[in-house]
Amino acid sequence: MIKSITPLFIVGHKRSGSTFLGRILNMHPEIYISNETDILWLLFQHYNKLKFEKHPHDGPFGLNKSLEKYAEELESDLSPYEMFCKIQMRAMEDGFMSYEPTRKPELKYLGDQKPFQNADPQLVDFCAENFPPCKYLHLIRHPKDVVRSCKRFGPGKDGGWMWKDKKKQEILSDWVKAENWVDLIKHQNKRSVIDLRYEDLVNEPIASMKNVFDNLNLTYSESLLRRIENTIIKNNRKKKIHLKITREAQEVVERYNYE
């Protein structure tokens, strides 16, 4: 069964709707996207005999939880791809973070929802060297909404623990970095990348997810599409944010046809 599983990773910037997208993808019986196991970063460090540390652009929670639950698996003599499948399938069947345990006997795609990490060039190279050809699902959201979401994230004010010390322009620079990493996956690494705008997912969920499933060569029922549509809650009440869009950010904005 393992040989028939294709790695599938959500890529882009944090606070772009990747948790929401992961839950939608998991409605399909042939897809499982874990809730932040940090699996690629974990395996990259393990197979390169590095000390386990959090990713430079993320917190430690997913990595620490995976090590707490699955460290003993790392003692086995498996290839990186076999280890990836084993840990991810255990996370699926055990339940991980906020995700309930589940089984999917017809599983075809397996991955993780950690968009900034998954786009990291060194992890993309690690996958290319050790995994069968991967699929990447690029979720992009307008940078003003991303920055606004970052600064409202977590307990307290001004972005909680992750973004409280970052200015809005610094977060915008991180967004540009993540999007440029995705561009590298497409053009330098020449990997299969499916683009999805968050705004299209919310406003046209059926058309958006039909396009995703079609690109993954998966069948789907009308009832599945209706379930997806019924999960969408549209909220157009957004507070204004004063953010100077840099030239680099504007290039990305125009690339994905934002006004």
mmCIF file of C-alpha atoms in Angstrom:
data_model
loop_
_atom_site.group_PDB
_atom_site.id
_atom_site.type_symbol
_atom_site.label_atom_id
_atom_site.label_comp_id
_atom_site.label_asym_id
_atom_site.label_seq_id
_atom_site.Cartn_x
_atom_site.Cartn_y
_atom_site.Cartn_z
ATOM 1 C CA MET A 1 0.000 0.000 0.000
ATOM 2 C CA ILE A 2 2.807 2.435 0.856
ATOM 3 C CA LYS A 3 4.172 2.443 -2.702
ATOM 4 C CA SER A 4 0.826 3.716 -3.985
ATOM 5 C CA ILE A 5 0.784 6.745 -1.661
ATOM 6 C CA THR A 6 1.783 10.118 -3.107
ATOM 7 C CA PRO A 7 3.093 12.817 -0.740
ATOM 8 C CA LEU A 8 0.927 15.946 -0.855
ATOM 9 C CA PHE A 9 1.945 19.150 0.904
ATOM 10 C CA ILE A 10 0.195 22.479 1.419
ATOM 11 C CA VAL A 11 2.627 25.341 0.761
ATOM 12 C CA GLY A 12 2.507 29.121 1.152
ATOM 13 C CA HIS A 13 2.431 31.451 4.146
ATOM 14 C CA LYS A 14 0.860 30.895 7.537
ATOM 15 C CA ARG A 15 -2.577 32.401 8.247
ATOM 16 C CA SER A 16 -3.648 31.826 4.655
ATOM 17 C CA GLY A 17 -6.359 29.296 5.515
ATOM 18 C CA SER A 18 -4.258 26.124 5.442
ATOM 19 C CA THR A 19 -5.914 24.573 8.519
ATOM 20 C CA PHE A 20 -9.303 25.117 6.920
ATOM 21 C CA LEU A 21 -8.089 23.689 3.606
ATOM 22 C CA GLY A 22 -6.622 20.657 5.365
ATOM 23 C CA ARG A 23 -9.982 19.861 6.930
ATOM 24 C CA ILE A 24 -11.710 20.165 3.565
ATOM 25 C CA LEU A 25 -9.168 17.892 1.888
ATOM 26 C CA ASN A 26 -9.654 15.331 4.639
ATOM 27 C CA MET A 27 -13.323 15.034 3.720
ATOM 28 C CA HIS A 28 -12.127 13.057 0.696
ATOM 29 C CA PRO A 29 -11.676 9.335 1.485
ATOM 30 C CA GLU A 30 -8.374 9.162 -0.418
ATOM 31 C CA ILE A 31 -6.583 12.132 1.196
ATOM 32 C CA TYR A 32 -5.135 12.682 4.648
ATOM 33 C CA ILE A 33 -3.395 15.927 5.613
ATOM 34 C CA SER A 34 -2.143 15.994 9.204
ATOM 35 C CA ASN A 35 -2.537 18.970 11.492
ATOM 36 C CA GLU A 36 1.065 20.151 11.798
ATOM 37 C CA THR A 37 3.186 17.086 12.533
ATOM 38 C CA ASP A 38 6.179 19.004 11.115
ATOM 39 C CA ILE A 39 7.043 15.703 9.473
ATOM 40 C CA LEU A 40 9.396 16.992 6.775
ATOM 41 C CA TRP A 41 11.415 19.109 9.197
ATOM 42 C CA LEU A 42 11.547 16.175 11.631
ATOM 43 C CA LEU A 43 12.783 13.730 8.986
ATOM 44 C CA PHE A 44 15.244 16.219 7.497
ATOM 45 C CA GLN A 45 16.912 16.649 10.882
ATOM 46 C CA HIS A 46 16.800 12.937 11.717
ATOM 47 C CA TYR A 47 18.341 11.654 8.486
ATOM 48 C CA ASN A 48 20.962 14.406 8.459
ATOM 49 C CA LYS A 49 21.858 13.570 12.088
ATOM 50 C CA LEU A 50 21.025 17.066 13.303
ATOM 51 C CA LYS A 51 19.870 18.107 16.733
ATOM 52 C CA PHE A 52 16.086 18.454 16.836
ATOM 53 C CA GLU A 53 15.154 22.125 16.890
ATOM 54 C CA LYS A 54 12.091 24.047 15.804
ATOM 55 C CA HIS A 55 11.981 25.347 12.257
ATOM 56 C CA PRO A 56 13.301 28.939 11.973
ATOM 57 C CA HIS A 57 9.912 30.143 10.737
ATOM 58 C CA ASP A 58 7.707 28.212 13.151
ATOM 59 C CA GLY A 59 7.059 27.340 16.760
ATOM 60 C CA PRO A 60 8.113 24.066 18.414
ATOM 61 C CA PHE A 61 4.695 22.572 19.142
ATOM 62 C CA GLY A 62 4.174 20.256 16.166
ATOM 63 C CA LEU A 63 7.738 18.938 16.203
ATOM 64 C CA ASN A 64 7.695 18.344 19.950
ATOM 65 C CA LYS A 65 4.353 16.547 19.798
ATOM 66 C CA SER A 66 5.553 14.277 16.989
ATOM 67 C CA LEU A 67 8.724 13.409 18.894
ATOM 68 C CA GLU A 68 6.700 12.753 22.037
ATOM 69 C CA LYS A 69 4.393 10.332 20.227
ATOM 70 C CA TYR A 70 6.620 8.770 17.566
ATOM 71 C CA ALA A 71 10.284 9.035 18.576
ATOM 72 C CA GLU A 72 10.550 5.245 18.882
ATOM 73 C CA GLU A 73 9.696 4.889 15.191
ATOM 74 C CA LEU A 74 12.914 6.730 14.331
ATOM 75 C CA GLU A 75 14.932 3.825 15.735
ATOM 76 C CA SER A 76 13.785 1.520 12.930
ATOM 77 C CA ASP A 77 15.825 1.044 9.762
ATOM 78 C CA LEU A 78 13.406 2.582 7.281
ATOM 79 C CA SER A 79 13.976 4.822 4.296
ATOM 80 C CA PRO A 80 12.844 8.460 4.643
ATOM 81 C CA TYR A 81 9.778 7.783 2.503
ATOM 82 C CA GLU A 82 8.850 4.665 4.468
ATOM 83 C CA MET A 83 9.307 6.589 7.714
ATOM 84 C CA PHE A 84 7.174 9.426 6.379
ATOM 85 C CA CYS A 85 4.343 7.035 5.549
ATOM 86 C CA LYS A 86 4.606 5.168 8.840
ATOM 87 C CA ILE A 87 4.539 8.233 11.096
ATOM 88 C CA GLN A 88 1.870 10.025 9.090
ATOM 89 C CA MET A 89 -0.382 6.976 9.015
ATOM 90 C CA ARG A 90 0.044 6.551 12.749
ATOM 91 C CA ALA A 91 -0.898 10.204 13.218
ATOM 92 C CA MET A 92 -3.988 9.593 11.097
ATOM 93 C CA GLU A 93 -5.034 6.456 12.972
ATOM 94 C CA ASP A 94 -4.135 7.767 16.444
ATOM 95 C CA GLY A 95 -5.443 11.284 15.987
ATOM 96 C CA PHE A 96 -3.041 14.220 16.161
ATOM 97 C CA MET A 97 -3.486 17.618 17.792
ATOM 98 C CA SER A 98 -7.116 18.616 17.127
ATOM 99 C CA TYR A 99 -7.757 15.862 14.556
ATOM 100 C CA GLU A 100 -9.751 12.808 15.569
ATOM 101 C CA PRO A 101 -8.500 9.267 14.784
ATOM 102 C CA THR A 102 -9.537 7.967 11.381
ATOM 103 C CA ARG A 103 -8.789 5.158 8.949
ATOM 104 C CA LYS A 104 -8.721 5.447 5.180
ATOM 105 C CA PRO A 105 -8.237 2.072 3.464
ATOM 106 C CA GLU A 106 -8.273 3.703 0.008
ATOM 107 C CA LEU A 107 -5.664 6.338 0.871
ATOM 108 C CA LYS A 108 -3.766 7.774 -2.120
ATOM 109 C CA TYR A 109 -2.406 11.105 -0.837
ATOM 110 C CA LEU A 110 -0.687 11.742 2.479
ATOM 111 C CA GLY A 111 0.832 14.958 3.758
ATOM 112 C CA ASP A 112 1.049 17.759 6.293
ATOM 113 C CA GLN A 113 -0.416 21.219 6.704
ATOM 114 C CA LYS A 114 2.644 23.355 7.510
ATOM 115 C CA PRO A 115 2.828 25.695 4.511
ATOM 116 C CA PHE A 116 5.937 27.755 5.295
ATOM 117 C CA GLN A 117 8.007 24.713 6.304
ATOM 118 C CA ASN A 118 6.849 22.616 3.376
ATOM 119 C CA ALA A 119 8.019 25.282 0.919
ATOM 120 C CA ASP A 120 11.492 25.563 2.488
ATOM 121 C CA PRO A 121 13.949 24.865 -0.378
ATOM 122 C CA GLN A 122 16.066 22.481 1.696
ATOM 123 C CA LEU A 123 12.960 20.418 2.518
ATOM 124 C CA VAL A 124 11.809 20.466 -1.104
ATOM 125 C CA ASP A 125 15.249 19.137 -2.072
ATOM 126 C CA PHE A 126 15.035 16.507 0.686
ATOM 127 C CA CYS A 127 11.727 15.298 -0.747
ATOM 128 C CA ALA A 128 13.105 15.236 -4.281
ATOM 129 C CA GLU A 129 16.047 13.097 -3.164
ATOM 130 C CA ASN A 130 14.132 10.670 -0.940
ATOM 131 C CA PHE A 131 10.451 10.531 -1.928
ATOM 132 C CA PRO A 132 8.560 9.588 -5.066
ATOM 133 C CA PRO A 133 7.345 12.670 -6.984
ATOM 134 C CA CYS A 134 5.398 14.902 -4.596
ATOM 135 C CA LYS A 135 2.375 17.074 -5.230
ATOM 136 C CA TYR A 136 2.167 20.584 -3.809
ATOM 137 C CA LEU A 137 -1.025 22.518 -3.140
ATOM 138 C CA HIS A 138 -0.274 26.233 -3.009
ATOM 139 C CA LEU A 139 -2.788 28.233 -0.980
ATOM 140 C CA ILE A 140 -2.373 31.990 -1.364
ATOM 141 C CA ARG A 141 -4.269 34.797 0.354
ATOM 142 C CA HIS A 142 -4.036 38.548 -0.189
ATOM 143 C CA PRO A 143 -1.131 39.847 1.927
ATOM 144 C CA LYS A 144 -3.227 42.481 3.703
ATOM 145 C CA ASP A 145 -5.529 39.762 5.020
ATOM 146 C CA VAL A 146 -2.565 37.570 5.967
ATOM 147 C CA VAL A 147 -0.870 40.355 7.919
ATOM 148 C CA ARG A 148 -4.152 41.294 9.604
ATOM 149 C CA SER A 149 -4.716 37.665 10.601
ATOM 150 C CA CYS A 150 -1.172 37.305 11.930
ATOM 151 C CA LYS A 151 -1.515 40.340 14.157
ATOM 152 C CA ARG A 152 -4.816 39.041 15.543
ATOM 153 C CA PHE A 153 -3.493 35.531 16.143
ATOM 154 C CA GLY A 154 -3.248 33.848 19.528
ATOM 155 C CA PRO A 155 -3.940 35.035 23.070
ATOM 156 C CA GLY A 156 -3.430 38.647 23.993
ATOM 157 C CA LYS A 157 -2.920 41.425 21.497
ATOM 158 C CA ASP A 158 -0.658 42.111 18.548
ATOM 159 C CA GLY A 159 -0.145 38.588 17.263
ATOM 160 C CA GLY A 160 0.271 36.450 20.364
ATOM 161 C CA TRP A 161 3.616 34.746 20.958
ATOM 162 C CA MET A 162 4.491 34.242 17.284
ATOM 163 C CA TRP A 163 4.043 37.704 15.785
ATOM 164 C CA LYS A 164 3.945 40.075 18.755
ATOM 165 C CA ASP A 165 7.535 41.215 18.155
ATOM 166 C CA LYS A 166 7.155 41.533 14.381
ATOM 167 C CA LYS A 167 6.096 44.682 12.620
ATOM 168 C CA LYS A 168 3.543 44.481 9.840
ATOM 169 C CA GLN A 169 6.169 45.151 7.176
ATOM 170 C CA GLU A 170 8.307 42.280 8.513
ATOM 171 C CA ILE A 171 5.364 39.903 8.207
ATOM 172 C CA LEU A 172 4.825 41.147 4.666
ATOM 173 C CA SER A 173 8.477 40.355 3.891
ATOM 174 C CA ASP A 174 7.967 36.825 5.232
ATOM 175 C CA TRP A 175 4.912 36.472 2.998
ATOM 176 C CA VAL A 176 6.999 37.467 -0.025
ATOM 177 C CA LYS A 177 9.688 34.959 0.987
ATOM 178 C CA ALA A 178 7.155 32.130 1.253
ATOM 179 C CA GLU A 179 5.636 32.993 -2.121
ATOM 180 C CA ASN A 180 9.058 33.174 -3.756
ATOM 181 C CA TRP A 181 9.861 29.757 -2.303
ATOM 182 C CA VAL A 182 6.698 28.428 -3.946
ATOM 183 C CA ASP A 183 7.837 29.970 -7.214
ATOM 184 C CA LEU A 184 11.108 28.054 -6.880
ATOM 185 C CA ILE A 185 9.195 24.795 -6.471
ATOM 186 C CA LYS A 186 7.397 25.496 -9.732
ATOM 187 C CA HIS A 187 10.191 26.785 -11.914
ATOM 188 C CA GLN A 188 13.532 25.708 -10.469
ATOM 189 C CA ASN A 189 12.513 22.375 -8.975
ATOM 190 C CA LYS A 190 9.829 21.851 -11.634
ATOM 191 C CA ARG A 191 7.464 20.111 -9.237
ATOM 192 C CA SER A 192 3.726 19.709 -9.663
ATOM 193 C CA VAL A 193 2.030 22.664 -7.952
ATOM 194 C CA ILE A 194 -1.707 23.358 -7.831
ATOM 195 C CA ASP A 195 -2.530 27.023 -7.173
ATOM 196 C CA LEU A 196 -5.563 27.933 -5.077
ATOM 197 C CA ARG A 197 -6.525 31.401 -3.932
ATOM 198 C CA TYR A 198 -8.139 31.465 -0.496
ATOM 199 C CA GLU A 199 -10.686 33.978 -1.761
ATOM 200 C CA ASP A 200 -11.761 31.589 -4.527
ATOM 201 C CA LEU A 201 -12.034 28.719 -2.064
ATOM 202 C CA VAL A 202 -14.412 30.754 0.108
ATOM 203 C CA ASN A 203 -16.464 32.316 -2.690
ATOM 204 C CA GLU A 204 -16.507 29.387 -5.135
ATOM 205 C CA PRO A 205 -15.816 26.286 -3.016
ATOM 206 C CA ILE A 206 -17.293 23.712 -5.382
ATOM 207 C CA ALA A 207 -15.459 24.948 -8.478
ATOM 208 C CA SER A 208 -12.236 25.380 -6.492
ATOM 209 C CA MET A 209 -12.242 21.897 -5.008
ATOM 210 C CA LYS A 210 -13.339 20.241 -8.251
ATOM 211 C CA ASN A 211 -10.238 21.774 -9.807
ATOM 212 C CA VAL A 212 -8.054 20.453 -6.963
ATOM 213 C CA PHE A 213 -9.510 16.941 -7.125
ATOM 214 C CA ASP A 214 -9.291 16.887 -10.925
ATOM 215 C CA ASN A 215 -5.618 17.865 -10.762
ATOM 216 C CA LEU A 216 -5.057 15.014 -8.301
ATOM 217 C CA ASN A 217 -6.937 12.596 -10.591
ATOM 218 C CA LEU A 218 -9.452 11.831 -7.865
ATOM 219 C CA THR A 219 -13.142 11.135 -8.295
ATOM 220 C CA TYR A 220 -15.685 12.871 -6.090
ATOM 221 C CA SER A 221 -19.400 12.758 -5.471
ATOM 222 C CA GLU A 222 -21.919 15.575 -5.524
ATOM 223 C CA SER A 223 -22.623 14.889 -1.864
ATOM 224 C CA LEU A 224 -18.942 15.486 -1.027
ATOM 225 C CA LEU A 225 -19.000 18.799 -2.890
ATOM 226 C CA ARG A 226 -22.151 19.836 -1.023
ATOM 227 C CA ARG A 227 -20.566 18.946 2.308
ATOM 228 C CA ILE A 228 -17.603 21.111 1.390
ATOM 229 C CA GLU A 229 -19.881 23.971 0.376
ATOM 230 C CA ASN A 230 -21.746 23.734 3.668
ATOM 231 C CA THR A 231 -18.536 24.205 5.673
ATOM 232 C CA ILE A 232 -17.932 27.650 4.176
ATOM 233 C CA ILE A 233 -18.720 30.624 6.367
ATOM 234 C CA LYS A 234 -18.347 33.874 4.481
ATOM 235 C CA ASN A 235 -17.270 36.858 6.511
ATOM 236 C CA ASN A 236 -16.742 40.066 4.614
ATOM 237 C CA ARG A 237 -16.589 42.252 7.698
ATOM 238 C CA LYS A 238 -12.907 43.070 7.771
ATOM 239 C CA LYS A 239 -11.149 45.753 9.727
ATOM 240 C CA LYS A 240 -8.996 48.051 7.664
ATOM 241 C CA ILE A 241 -5.259 47.681 7.955
ATOM 242 C CA HIS A 242 -2.674 50.257 6.994
ATOM 243 C CA LEU A 243 0.051 48.377 5.150
ATOM 244 C CA LYS A 244 2.467 49.623 2.543
ATOM 245 C CA ILE A 245 2.649 47.055 -0.252
ATOM 246 C CA THR A 246 6.281 46.847 -1.340
ATOM 247 C CA ARG A 247 7.366 46.419 -4.942
ATOM 248 C CA GLU A 248 8.285 42.770 -4.259
ATOM 249 C CA ALA A 249 4.886 42.090 -2.705
ATOM 250 C CA GLN A 250 3.086 43.873 -5.544
ATOM 251 C CA GLU A 251 4.771 41.571 -8.048
ATOM 252 C CA VAL A 252 3.303 38.559 -6.242
ATOM 253 C CA VAL A 253 -0.103 40.241 -5.909
ATOM 254 C CA GLU A 254 -0.213 40.833 -9.661
ATOM 255 C CA ARG A 255 1.045 37.333 -10.420
ATOM 256 C CA TYR A 256 -2.104 35.893 -8.842
ATOM 257 C CA ASN A 257 -4.482 38.495 -10.297
ATOM 258 C CA TYR A 258 -5.341 40.342 -7.122
ATOM 259 C CA GLU A 259 -6.652 43.857 -7.533
#
